[in-house]
CSV table of C-alpha atoms in Angstrom, one decimal:
chain,number,residue,atom,x,y,z
A,164,GLN,CA,39.3,-71.7,-103.9
A,165,VAL,CA,38.0,-68.2,-103.3
A,166,GLN,CA,35.5,-67.9,-100.4
A,167,LEU,CA,32.8,-65.3,-100.7
A,168,VAL,CA,30.8,-64.7,-97.5
A,169,GLU,CA,27.3,-63.2,-97.9
A,170,SER,CA,25.0,-61.7,-95.3
A,171,GLY,CA,21.9,-59.6,-95.0
A,172,GLY,CA,19.1,-61.6,-96.4
A,173,GLY,CA,15.8,-62.1,-94.6
A,174,LEU,CA,12.0,-61.6,-94.7
A,175,VAL,CA,10.5,-58.2,-95.5
A,176,GLN,CA,7.1,-56.8,-96.5
A,177,ALA,CA,6.5,-55.5,-99.9
A,178,GLY,CA,7.8,-51.9,-100.2
A,179,GLY,CA,10.5,-52.6,-97.6
A,180,SER,CA,14.3,-52.6,-97.9
A,181,LEU,CA,17.1,-55.0,-97.4
A,182,ARG,CA,20.9,-54.6,-97.7
A,183,LEU,CA,23.0,-57.5,-98.8
A,184,SER,CA,26.8,-57.7,-98.2
A,185,CYS,CA,29.5,-59.9,-99.5
A,186,ALA,CA,33.1,-60.1,-98.3
A,187,ALA,CA,35.9,-61.4,-100.5
A,188,PRO,CA,39.7,-61.8,-100.1
A,189,GLY,CA,41.4,-58.5,-100.6
A,190,SER,CA,44.1,-59.8,-102.8
A,191,ILE,CA,41.7,-60.4,-105.7
A,192,PHE,CA,38.7,-58.2,-104.7
A,193,ARG,CA,40.2,-54.9,-105.9
A,194,ILE,CA,41.1,-56.2,-109.4
A,195,ASN,CA,37.9,-57.9,-110.3
A,196,ALA,CA,34.3,-57.1,-110.9
A,197,MET,CA,31.6,-58.0,-108.4
A,198,ALA,CA,28.1,-59.0,-109.2
A,199,TRP,CA,24.9,-60.2,-107.7
A,200,TYR,CA,22.7,-62.8,-109.2
A,201,ARG,CA,19.5,-64.4,-108.0
A,202,GLN,CA,17.6,-67.6,-108.4
A,203,ALA,CA,13.9,-68.1,-107.6
A,204,PRO,CA,12.4,-71.6,-107.1
A,205,GLY,CA,12.1,-73.4,-110.4
A,206,LYS,CA,13.8,-70.7,-112.4
A,207,GLN,CA,17.3,-70.2,-113.8
A,208,ARG,CA,19.9,-68.0,-112.1
A,209,GLU,CA,19.6,-64.5,-113.4
A,210,TRP,CA,21.9,-61.5,-113.3
A,211,VAL,CA,20.9,-58.5,-111.1
A,212,ALA,CA,23.8,-56.0,-111.0
A,213,THR,CA,27.5,-55.6,-111.5
A,214,VAL,CA,30.2,-53.2,-110.3
A,215,THR,CA,33.5,-53.2,-112.1
A,216,SER,CA,36.9,-52.9,-110.4
A,217,GLY,CA,36.8,-49.2,-111.5
A,218,GLY,CA,33.4,-48.6,-109.9
A,219,SER,CA,31.2,-48.6,-113.0
A,220,THR,CA,27.8,-50.1,-112.4
A,221,ASN,CA,25.2,-51.8,-114.5
A,222,TYR,CA,21.7,-53.2,-113.7
A,223,VAL,CA,19.1,-55.4,-115.1
A,224,ASP,CA,16.1,-53.4,-116.2
A,225,PHE,CA,13.7,-54.7,-113.6
A,226,VAL,CA,15.8,-53.4,-110.6
A,227,LYS,CA,16.8,-50.1,-112.0
A,228,GLY,CA,15.8,-47.3,-109.7
A,229,ARG,CA,15.2,-49.7,-106.8
A,230,PHE,CA,18.6,-51.5,-106.2
A,231,THR,CA,22.0,-50.0,-105.8
A,232,ILE,CA,25.3,-52.0,-106.0
A,233,SER,CA,28.4,-50.5,-104.4
A,234,ARG,CA,31.8,-51.7,-103.4
A,235,ASP,CA,34.1,-50.7,-100.5
A,236,ASN,CA,37.6,-51.5,-101.5
A,237,ALA,CA,38.9,-50.6,-98.0
A,238,LYS,CA,36.7,-53.4,-96.5
A,239,ASN,CA,36.8,-55.8,-99.5
A,240,THR,CA,33.0,-55.9,-99.6
A,241,VAL,CA,30.3,-55.4,-102.2
A,242,ASN,CA,26.8,-54.3,-101.1
A,243,LEU,CA,23.4,-54.5,-102.7
A,244,GLN,CA,20.9,-52.0,-101.3
A,245,MET,CA,17.4,-53.1,-102.3
A,246,ASN,CA,14.5,-50.7,-101.9
A,247,SER,CA,10.9,-50.9,-102.8
A,248,LEU,CA,11.0,-54.6,-102.8
A,249,LYS,CA,8.3,-56.6,-104.5
A,250,PRO,CA,7.2,-60.2,-103.9
A,251,GLU,CA,8.7,-61.1,-107.3
A,252,ASP,CA,12.1,-60.2,-105.9
A,253,THR,CA,11.9,-63.3,-103.7
A,254,ALA,CA,14.9,-65.5,-104.4
A,255,VAL,CA,18.2,-66.7,-103.2
A,256,TYR,CA,20.8,-64.0,-104.0
A,257,TYR,CA,24.3,-64.9,-104.9
A,258,CYS,CA,27.5,-62.8,-104.8
A,259,ASN,CA,29.8,-63.4,-107.7
A,260,LEU,CA,33.4,-62.4,-108.3
A,261,ARG,CA,34.5,-62.2,-112.0
A,262,SER,CA,36.9,-60.5,-114.3
A,263,ASP,CA,35.9,-57.1,-115.6
A,264,ASP,CA,35.5,-58.2,-119.2
A,265,THR,CA,33.4,-61.3,-118.6
A,266,PRO,CA,29.8,-60.8,-119.9
A,267,TYR,CA,27.2,-61.1,-117.2
A,268,ARG,CA,25.4,-63.8,-119.2
A,269,VAL,CA,28.3,-66.1,-118.6
A,270,LEU,CA,27.8,-67.9,-115.2
A,271,THR,CA,31.4,-68.1,-114.2
A,272,GLY,CA,33.9,-67.0,-111.6
A,273,PHE,CA,33.5,-67.6,-107.8
A,274,TRP,CA,30.2,-67.7,-105.9
A,275,GLY,CA,29.0,-67.1,-102.5
A,276,GLN,CA,26.8,-69.6,-100.7
A,277,GLY,CA,23.6,-67.6,-101.3
A,278,THR,CA,21.3,-65.7,-99.0
A,279,GLN,CA,17.5,-66.0,-99.0
A,280,VAL,CA,15.4,-62.9,-99.6
A,281,THR,CA,11.7,-63.3,-99.1
A,282,VAL,CA,9.3,-60.5,-99.8
A,283,SER,CA,5.7,-60.9,-98.5
A,284,SER,CA,2.7,-59.3,-100.1
């Protein structure tokens, strides 16, 4: 079992920023894609962003221009910088490790425990 450890969630006012981080074992981190998903109460888990092992990034439309995903292969971590946060961004955010060629729509791979992000209006 692969353990992913998340940190950085919290409460922030609308328009504010938060930075999420996720640490993974180095042996598999560098050869896999990393992604962030989120799940709001009563809703399905949805994809937010992905960074491949080669550093290519992709985002869901509603976070483009506000969120930035990045990976640090020296520290085996993936980060999600979230700016201009909105109340509708409130959710539990999950870190995910997956192979590069797995479509984001497929909920597979290894998951972190989730970290709560709450944006107040």
